[in-house]
Coordinates of C-alpha atoms and ligand atoms in Angstrom, one line a residue:
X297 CA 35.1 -80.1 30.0
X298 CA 33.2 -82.6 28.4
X299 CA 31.5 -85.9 29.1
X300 CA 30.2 -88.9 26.8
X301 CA 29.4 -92.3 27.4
X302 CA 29.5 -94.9 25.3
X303 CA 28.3 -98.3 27.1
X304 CA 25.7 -99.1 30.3
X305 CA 26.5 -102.6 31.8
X306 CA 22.8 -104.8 31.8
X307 CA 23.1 -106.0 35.1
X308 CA 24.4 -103.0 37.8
X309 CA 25.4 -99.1 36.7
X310 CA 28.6 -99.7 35.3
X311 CA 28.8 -97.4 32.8
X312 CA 32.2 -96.5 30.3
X313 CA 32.4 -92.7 29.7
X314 CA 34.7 -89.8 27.9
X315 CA 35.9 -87.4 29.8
X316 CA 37.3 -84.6 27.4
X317 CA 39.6 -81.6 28.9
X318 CA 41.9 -79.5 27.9
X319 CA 44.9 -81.2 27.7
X320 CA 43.3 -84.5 26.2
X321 CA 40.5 -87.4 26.6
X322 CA 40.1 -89.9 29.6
X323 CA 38.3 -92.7 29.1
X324 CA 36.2 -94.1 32.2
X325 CA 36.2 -96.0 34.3
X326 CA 39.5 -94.4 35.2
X327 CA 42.2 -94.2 37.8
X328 CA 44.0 -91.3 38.9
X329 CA 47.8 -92.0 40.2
X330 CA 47.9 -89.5 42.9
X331 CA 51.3 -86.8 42.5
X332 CA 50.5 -85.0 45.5
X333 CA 53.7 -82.2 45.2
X334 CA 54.0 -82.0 41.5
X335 CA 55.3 -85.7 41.5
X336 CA 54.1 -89.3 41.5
X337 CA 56.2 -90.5 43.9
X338 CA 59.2 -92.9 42.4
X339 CA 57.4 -92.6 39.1
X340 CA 59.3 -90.3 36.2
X341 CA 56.7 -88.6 33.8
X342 CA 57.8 -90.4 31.1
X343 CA 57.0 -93.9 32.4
X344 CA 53.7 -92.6 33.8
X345 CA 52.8 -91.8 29.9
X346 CA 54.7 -94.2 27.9
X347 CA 55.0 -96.6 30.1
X348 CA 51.6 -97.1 32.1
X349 CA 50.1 -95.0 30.0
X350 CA 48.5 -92.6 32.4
X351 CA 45.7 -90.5 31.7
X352 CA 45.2 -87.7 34.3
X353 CA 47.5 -87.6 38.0
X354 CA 46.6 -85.6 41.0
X355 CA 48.0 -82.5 42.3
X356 CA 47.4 -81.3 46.1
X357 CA 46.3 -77.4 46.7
X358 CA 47.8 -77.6 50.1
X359 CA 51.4 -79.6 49.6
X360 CA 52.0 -77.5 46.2
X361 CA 50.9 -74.2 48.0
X362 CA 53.6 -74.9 50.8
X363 CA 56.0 -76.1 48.7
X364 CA 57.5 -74.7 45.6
X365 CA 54.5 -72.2 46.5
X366 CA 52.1 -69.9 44.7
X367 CA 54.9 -67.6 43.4
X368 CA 57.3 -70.1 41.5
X369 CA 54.3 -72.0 40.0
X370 CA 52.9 -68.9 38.6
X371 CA 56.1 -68.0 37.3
X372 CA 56.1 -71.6 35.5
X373 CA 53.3 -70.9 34.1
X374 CA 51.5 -73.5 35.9
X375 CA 52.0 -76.9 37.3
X376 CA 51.3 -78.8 33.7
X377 CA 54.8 -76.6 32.4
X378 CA 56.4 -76.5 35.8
X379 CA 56.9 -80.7 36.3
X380 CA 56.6 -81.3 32.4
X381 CA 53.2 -83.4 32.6
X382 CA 51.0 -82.3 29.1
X383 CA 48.1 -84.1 29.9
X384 CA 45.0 -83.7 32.6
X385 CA 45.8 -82.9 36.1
X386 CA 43.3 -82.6 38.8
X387 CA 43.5 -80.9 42.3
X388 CA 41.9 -81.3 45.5
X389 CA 41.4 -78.4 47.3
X390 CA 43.4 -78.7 50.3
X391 CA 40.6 -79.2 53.0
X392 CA 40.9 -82.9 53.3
X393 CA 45.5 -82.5 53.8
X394 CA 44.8 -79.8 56.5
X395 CA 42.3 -81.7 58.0
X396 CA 44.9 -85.0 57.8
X397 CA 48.5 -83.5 57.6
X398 CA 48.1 -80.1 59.7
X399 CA 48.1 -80.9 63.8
X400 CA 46.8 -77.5 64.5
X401 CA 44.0 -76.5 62.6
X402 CA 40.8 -74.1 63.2
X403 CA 37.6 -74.7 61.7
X404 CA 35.4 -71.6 61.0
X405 CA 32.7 -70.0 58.9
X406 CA 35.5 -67.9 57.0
X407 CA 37.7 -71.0 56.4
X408 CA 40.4 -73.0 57.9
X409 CA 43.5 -71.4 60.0
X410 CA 46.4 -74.2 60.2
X411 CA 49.8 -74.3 60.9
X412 CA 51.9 -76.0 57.8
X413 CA 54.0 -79.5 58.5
X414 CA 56.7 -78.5 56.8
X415 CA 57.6 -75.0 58.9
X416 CA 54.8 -74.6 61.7
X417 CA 54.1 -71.3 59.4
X418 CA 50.6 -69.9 60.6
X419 CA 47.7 -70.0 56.9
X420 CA 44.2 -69.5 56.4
X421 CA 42.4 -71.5 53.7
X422 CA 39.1 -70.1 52.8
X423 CA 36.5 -71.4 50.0
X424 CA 37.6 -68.2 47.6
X425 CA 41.7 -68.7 48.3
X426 CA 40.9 -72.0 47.6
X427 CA 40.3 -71.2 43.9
X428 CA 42.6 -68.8 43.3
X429 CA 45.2 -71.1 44.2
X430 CA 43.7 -73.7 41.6
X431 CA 43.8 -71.0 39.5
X432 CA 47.5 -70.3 39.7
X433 CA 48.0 -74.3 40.0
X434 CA 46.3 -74.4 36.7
X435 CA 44.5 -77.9 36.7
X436 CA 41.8 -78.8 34.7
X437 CA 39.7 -80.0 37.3
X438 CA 39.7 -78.8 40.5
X439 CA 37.8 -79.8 43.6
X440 CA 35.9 -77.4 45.8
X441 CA 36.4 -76.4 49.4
X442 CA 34.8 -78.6 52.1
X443 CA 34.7 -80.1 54.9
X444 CA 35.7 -84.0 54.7
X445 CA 33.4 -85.2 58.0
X446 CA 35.3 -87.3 60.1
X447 CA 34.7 -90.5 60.8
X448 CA 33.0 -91.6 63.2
X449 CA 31.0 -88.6 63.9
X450 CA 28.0 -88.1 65.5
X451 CA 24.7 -87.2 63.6
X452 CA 24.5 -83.7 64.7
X453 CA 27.9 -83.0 63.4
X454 CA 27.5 -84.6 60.5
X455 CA 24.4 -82.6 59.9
X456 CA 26.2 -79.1 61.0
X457 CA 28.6 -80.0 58.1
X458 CA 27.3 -80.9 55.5
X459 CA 25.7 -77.3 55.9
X460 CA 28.9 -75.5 56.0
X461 CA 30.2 -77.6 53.4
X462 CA 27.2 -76.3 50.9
X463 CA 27.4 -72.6 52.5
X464 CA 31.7 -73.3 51.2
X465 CA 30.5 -74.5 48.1
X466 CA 28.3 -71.6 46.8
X467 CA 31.5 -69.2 47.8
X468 CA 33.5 -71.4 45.7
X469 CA 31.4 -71.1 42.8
X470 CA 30.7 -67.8 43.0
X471 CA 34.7 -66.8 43.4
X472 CA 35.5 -69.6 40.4
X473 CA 32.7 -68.3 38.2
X474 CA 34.1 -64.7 38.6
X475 CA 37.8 -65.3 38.1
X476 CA 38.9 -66.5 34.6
X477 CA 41.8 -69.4 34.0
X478 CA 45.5 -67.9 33.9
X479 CA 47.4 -70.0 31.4
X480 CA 44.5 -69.9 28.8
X481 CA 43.0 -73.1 29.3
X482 CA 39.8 -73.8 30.8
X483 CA 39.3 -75.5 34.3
X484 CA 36.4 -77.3 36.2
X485 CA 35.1 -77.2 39.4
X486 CA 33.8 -80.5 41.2
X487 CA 32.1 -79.7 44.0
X488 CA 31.8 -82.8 46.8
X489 CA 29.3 -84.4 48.7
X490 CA 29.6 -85.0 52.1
X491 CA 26.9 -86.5 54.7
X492 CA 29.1 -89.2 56.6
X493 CA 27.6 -92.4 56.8
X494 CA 23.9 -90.6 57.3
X495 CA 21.4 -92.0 54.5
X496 CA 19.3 -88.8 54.4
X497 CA 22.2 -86.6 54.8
X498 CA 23.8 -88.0 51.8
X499 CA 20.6 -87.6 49.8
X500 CA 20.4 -83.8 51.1
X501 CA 23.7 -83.2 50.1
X502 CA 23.7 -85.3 46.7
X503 CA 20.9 -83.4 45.8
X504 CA 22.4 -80.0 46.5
X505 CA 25.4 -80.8 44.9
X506 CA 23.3 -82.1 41.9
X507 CA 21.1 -78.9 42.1
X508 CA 24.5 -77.0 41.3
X509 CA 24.5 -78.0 38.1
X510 CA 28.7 -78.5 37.7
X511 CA 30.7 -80.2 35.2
X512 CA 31.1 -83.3 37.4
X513 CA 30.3 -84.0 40.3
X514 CA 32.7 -85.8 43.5
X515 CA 31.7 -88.0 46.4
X516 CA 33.7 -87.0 49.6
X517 CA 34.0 -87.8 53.0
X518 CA 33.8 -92.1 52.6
X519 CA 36.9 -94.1 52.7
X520 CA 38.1 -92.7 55.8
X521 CA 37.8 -95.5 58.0
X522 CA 34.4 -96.6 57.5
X523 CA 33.1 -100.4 56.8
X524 CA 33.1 -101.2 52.7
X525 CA 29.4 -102.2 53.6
X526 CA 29.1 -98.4 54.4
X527 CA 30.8 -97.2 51.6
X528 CA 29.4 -99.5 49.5
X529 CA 25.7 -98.1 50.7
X530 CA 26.6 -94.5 50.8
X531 CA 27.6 -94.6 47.2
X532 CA 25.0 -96.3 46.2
X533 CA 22.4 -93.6 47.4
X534 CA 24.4 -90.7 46.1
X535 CA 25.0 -92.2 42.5
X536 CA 21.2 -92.8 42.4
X537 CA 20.8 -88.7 43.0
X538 CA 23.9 -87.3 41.0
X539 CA 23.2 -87.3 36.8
X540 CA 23.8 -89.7 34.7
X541 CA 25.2 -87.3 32.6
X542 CA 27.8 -85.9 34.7
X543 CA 31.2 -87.9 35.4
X544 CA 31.1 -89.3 39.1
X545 CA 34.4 -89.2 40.9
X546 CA 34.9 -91.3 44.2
X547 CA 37.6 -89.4 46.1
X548 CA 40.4 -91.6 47.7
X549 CA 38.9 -94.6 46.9
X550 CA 40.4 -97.5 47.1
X551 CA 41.6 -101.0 46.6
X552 CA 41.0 -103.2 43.7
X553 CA 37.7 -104.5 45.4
X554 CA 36.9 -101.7 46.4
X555 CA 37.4 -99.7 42.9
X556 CA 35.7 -102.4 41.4
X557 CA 32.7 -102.6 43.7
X558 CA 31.6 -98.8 43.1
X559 CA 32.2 -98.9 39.0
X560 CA 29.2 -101.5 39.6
X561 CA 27.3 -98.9 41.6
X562 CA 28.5 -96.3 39.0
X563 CA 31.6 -94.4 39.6
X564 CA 34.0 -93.0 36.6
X565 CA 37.0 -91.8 38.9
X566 CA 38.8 -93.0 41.3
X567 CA 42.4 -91.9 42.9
X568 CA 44.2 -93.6 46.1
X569 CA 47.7 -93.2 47.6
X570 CA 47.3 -97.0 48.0
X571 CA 49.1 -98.6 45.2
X572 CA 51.9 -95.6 45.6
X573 CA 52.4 -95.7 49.3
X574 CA 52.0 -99.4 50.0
X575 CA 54.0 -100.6 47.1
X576 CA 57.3 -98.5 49.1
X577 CA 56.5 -100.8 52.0
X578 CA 56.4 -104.1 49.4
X579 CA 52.5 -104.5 49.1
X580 CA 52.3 -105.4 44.9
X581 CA 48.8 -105.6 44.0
X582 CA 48.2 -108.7 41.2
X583 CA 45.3 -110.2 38.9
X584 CA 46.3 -113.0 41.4
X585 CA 46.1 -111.5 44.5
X586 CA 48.4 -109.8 47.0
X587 CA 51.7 -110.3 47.4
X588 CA 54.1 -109.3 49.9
X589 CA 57.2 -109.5 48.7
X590 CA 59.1 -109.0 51.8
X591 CA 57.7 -112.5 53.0
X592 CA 60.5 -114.8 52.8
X593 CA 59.2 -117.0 50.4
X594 CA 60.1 -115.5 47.4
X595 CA 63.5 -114.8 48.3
X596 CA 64.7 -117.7 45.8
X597 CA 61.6 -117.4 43.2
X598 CA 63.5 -116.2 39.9
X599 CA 60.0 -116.2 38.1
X600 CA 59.0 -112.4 36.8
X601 CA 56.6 -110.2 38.5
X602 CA 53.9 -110.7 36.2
X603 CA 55.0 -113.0 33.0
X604 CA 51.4 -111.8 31.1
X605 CA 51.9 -108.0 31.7
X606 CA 52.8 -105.5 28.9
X607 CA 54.9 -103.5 31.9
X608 CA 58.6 -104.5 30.8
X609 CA 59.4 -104.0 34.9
X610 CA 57.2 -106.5 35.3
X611 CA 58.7 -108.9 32.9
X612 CA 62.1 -108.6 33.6
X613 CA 62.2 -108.2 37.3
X614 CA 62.1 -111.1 39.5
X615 CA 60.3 -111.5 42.4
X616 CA 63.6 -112.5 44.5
X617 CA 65.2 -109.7 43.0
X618 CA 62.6 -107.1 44.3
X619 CA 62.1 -108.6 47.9
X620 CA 66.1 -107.9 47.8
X621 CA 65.6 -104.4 46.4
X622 CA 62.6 -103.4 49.1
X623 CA 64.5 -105.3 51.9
X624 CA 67.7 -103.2 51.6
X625 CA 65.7 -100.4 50.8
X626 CA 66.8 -99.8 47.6
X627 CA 64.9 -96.7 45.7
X628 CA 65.2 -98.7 42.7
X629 CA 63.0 -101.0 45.0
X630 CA 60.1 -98.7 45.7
X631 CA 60.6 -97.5 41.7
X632 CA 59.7 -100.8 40.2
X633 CA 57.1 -101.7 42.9
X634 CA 55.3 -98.5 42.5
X635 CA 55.2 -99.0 38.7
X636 CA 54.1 -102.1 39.2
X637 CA 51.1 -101.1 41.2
X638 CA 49.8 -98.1 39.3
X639 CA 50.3 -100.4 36.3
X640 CA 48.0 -102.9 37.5
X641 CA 45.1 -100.2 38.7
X642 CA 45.4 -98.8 35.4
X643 CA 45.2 -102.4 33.8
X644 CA 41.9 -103.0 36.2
X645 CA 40.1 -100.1 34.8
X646 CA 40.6 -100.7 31.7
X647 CA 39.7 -104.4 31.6
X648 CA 36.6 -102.9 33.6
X649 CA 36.2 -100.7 30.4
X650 CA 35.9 -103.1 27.8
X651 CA 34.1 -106.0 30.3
X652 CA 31.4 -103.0 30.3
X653 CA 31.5 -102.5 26.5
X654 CA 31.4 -106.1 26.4
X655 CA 28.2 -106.7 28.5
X656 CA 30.0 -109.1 30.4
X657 CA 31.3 -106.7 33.4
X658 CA 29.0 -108.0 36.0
X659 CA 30.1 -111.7 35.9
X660 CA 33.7 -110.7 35.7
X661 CA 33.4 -108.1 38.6
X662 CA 32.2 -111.2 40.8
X663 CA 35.1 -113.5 39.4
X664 CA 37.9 -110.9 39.6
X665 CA 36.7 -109.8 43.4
X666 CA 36.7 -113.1 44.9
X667 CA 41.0 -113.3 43.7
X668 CA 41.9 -110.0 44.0
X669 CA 41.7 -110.1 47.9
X670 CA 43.6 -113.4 48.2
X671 CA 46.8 -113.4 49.9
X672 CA 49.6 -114.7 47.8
Ligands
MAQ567 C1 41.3 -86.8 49.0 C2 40.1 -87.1 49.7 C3 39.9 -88.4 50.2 C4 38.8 -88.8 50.9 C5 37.8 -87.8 51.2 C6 38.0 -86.5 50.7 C7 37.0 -85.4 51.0 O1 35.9 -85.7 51.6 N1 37.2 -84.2 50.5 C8 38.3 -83.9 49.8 N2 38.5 -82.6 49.4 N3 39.3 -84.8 49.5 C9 39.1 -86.1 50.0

């Protein structure tokens, strides 16, 4: 994997990049439509490329271990061939979904026991299974094994983890740097700082994580129900530490503002289950604002989605035709809406790109985050 920039914004650390894998070039800023079991949810692969033109989805170690499971991915020859998707895919290791999806769980030095949410099944995760299942997953980038803090935590804990995380992480590269890629392309590891909301943790584990010397390098553990002032100020130290040189890639971050917010403090990659999940419940994300299309008063507005927007969804659906379709619960409902809304992230960052290329990306930053939050 490689990684180039072409354009620093004057006035913050807004930078546009190229990331180059195997299976094609991203250009950053970028975000990451989030496929968590071989599949964007509502979204065919063909509209994710031709369509919204995605660049790289995500893939999830734990859901895609569970279920189809090491043994009929393998013989697939790897998620790109088994769901038909030719260009990047990343992975996160599966820490985070047992920490989130998995009721029981066990934390230890060796790894992680759980019981799966699918069949109460009994697993262990450790840092090394944790690569070989990217391995047989086959993504181009995949995410090392840690520990996403919880928040709130206290300081101690925080501390105590961050140390595990790193004592995980040098397993992890030690087991990926012995084991070669099964479907003859080459993958990357990201490993992932952690430190909570901790100033000089964060700069401890930044500068671990930096001292590792990876491809790229991922900020964990934020966007899990902390204030965007804290986010906001935890990026900000950690993008200070990690390399210019290296893409930086904000895990599970966020909304437009948000997304916006941390380009300007120097992020290239985002994903979220936001615009997926909340777009099945009717929450369409616009260069306007919010809209909820549930709310009665677009029950009789026969105006398109979005009449400026390249999406052909968004030209010829109506916005009283989709509160209809997501009131009666239509999957044709949470189809269009989810386009919609991955559309529009994918628009952001790209408008984001060229604003940087520009020069002008701080002033528009400013403009675009004071309408992006306002309720329509
Ligand atoms: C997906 C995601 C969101 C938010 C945080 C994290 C994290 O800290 N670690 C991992 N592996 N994944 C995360």
């Amino acid at each position: 994997m490689k990684f180039s920039l072409q354009a620093n914004d004057p006035l913050s650390k807004a930078r546009a990049g190229t990331v180059t894998t195997a299976h094609g070039e991203i250009q950053t800023p970028i975000f990451m439509p989030v496929g968590t079991a071989g599949t964007v949810k509502a979204v065919h692969q063909r509209e994710l490329k031709e369509d919204i033109d995605a660049k790289i989805i995500l893939g999830n170690t734990y859901h895609l271990y569970l279920r189809p499971g090491l043994d009929i991915l393998e013989k697939a020859g790897g998620l790109h061939q088994f769901i038909g998707w030719d260009r990047p895919i990343l992975t996160d290791s599966g820490g985070y979904q047992v920490y989130s999806l998995s009721k029981v769980r066990k934390i230890k030095e060796e790894g992680v026991t759980f019981h799966s949410h699918i069949d109460g099944s009994k697993h262990l995760f450790t840092p090394e299974y944790a690569m070989d299942i990217q391995r047989t997953i086959g993504a181009d980038i995949i995410m090392a094994f840690d520990e996403c803090t919880p928040y709130p935590c206290d300081y101690t804990y925080a501390a105590q983890s961050i140390k595990m995380t790193h004592r995980w992480l040098k397993r992890c590269c030690t087991r990926f740097d012995s084991t070669e890629p099964k479907y003859g392309f080459d993958q990357t590891l990201f490993p992932i700082v952690q430190g909570s909301v901790y100033k000089d943790l964060r700069i401890k584990s930044a500068e671990f994580i930096a001292s590792m010397n990876r491809e790229g390098n991922a900020i964990g553990g934020l966007s899990v129900g902390e204030p965007a002032e804290e986010m906001y100020a935890m990026t900000e130290v950690v993008c200070n530490i990690l390399p210019e040189e290296k893409p930086r890639y904000l895990m599970g971050v966020g909304t437009p503002i948000n997304i916006l917010e941390n380009i300007a403090l120097g992020i290239d990659m985002f994903d979220c289950v936001m615009p997926t999940r909340n777009a099945r419940n009717g929450m369409l994300f616009t260069r306007n604002g919010i809209i909820n299309i549930r709310n009665k008063k677009w029950e009789n507005d026969f105006s398109p989605l979005d009449a400026e927007s390249d999406l052909h969804a968004d030209l010829v659906t109506s916005k009283a035709y989709l509160r209809h379709l997501v009131h009666s619960k239509e999957m044709l409902g949470a189809q269009i809406a989810t386009l919609h809304n991955l559309h529009f992230y994918l628009w952001l960052v790209k408008q984001a790109r060229e604003k940087i290329i520009a020069g002008e990306f701080y002033e528009w930053k400013n403009k675009m985050v004071r309408i992006l939050g306002n309720k329509l």
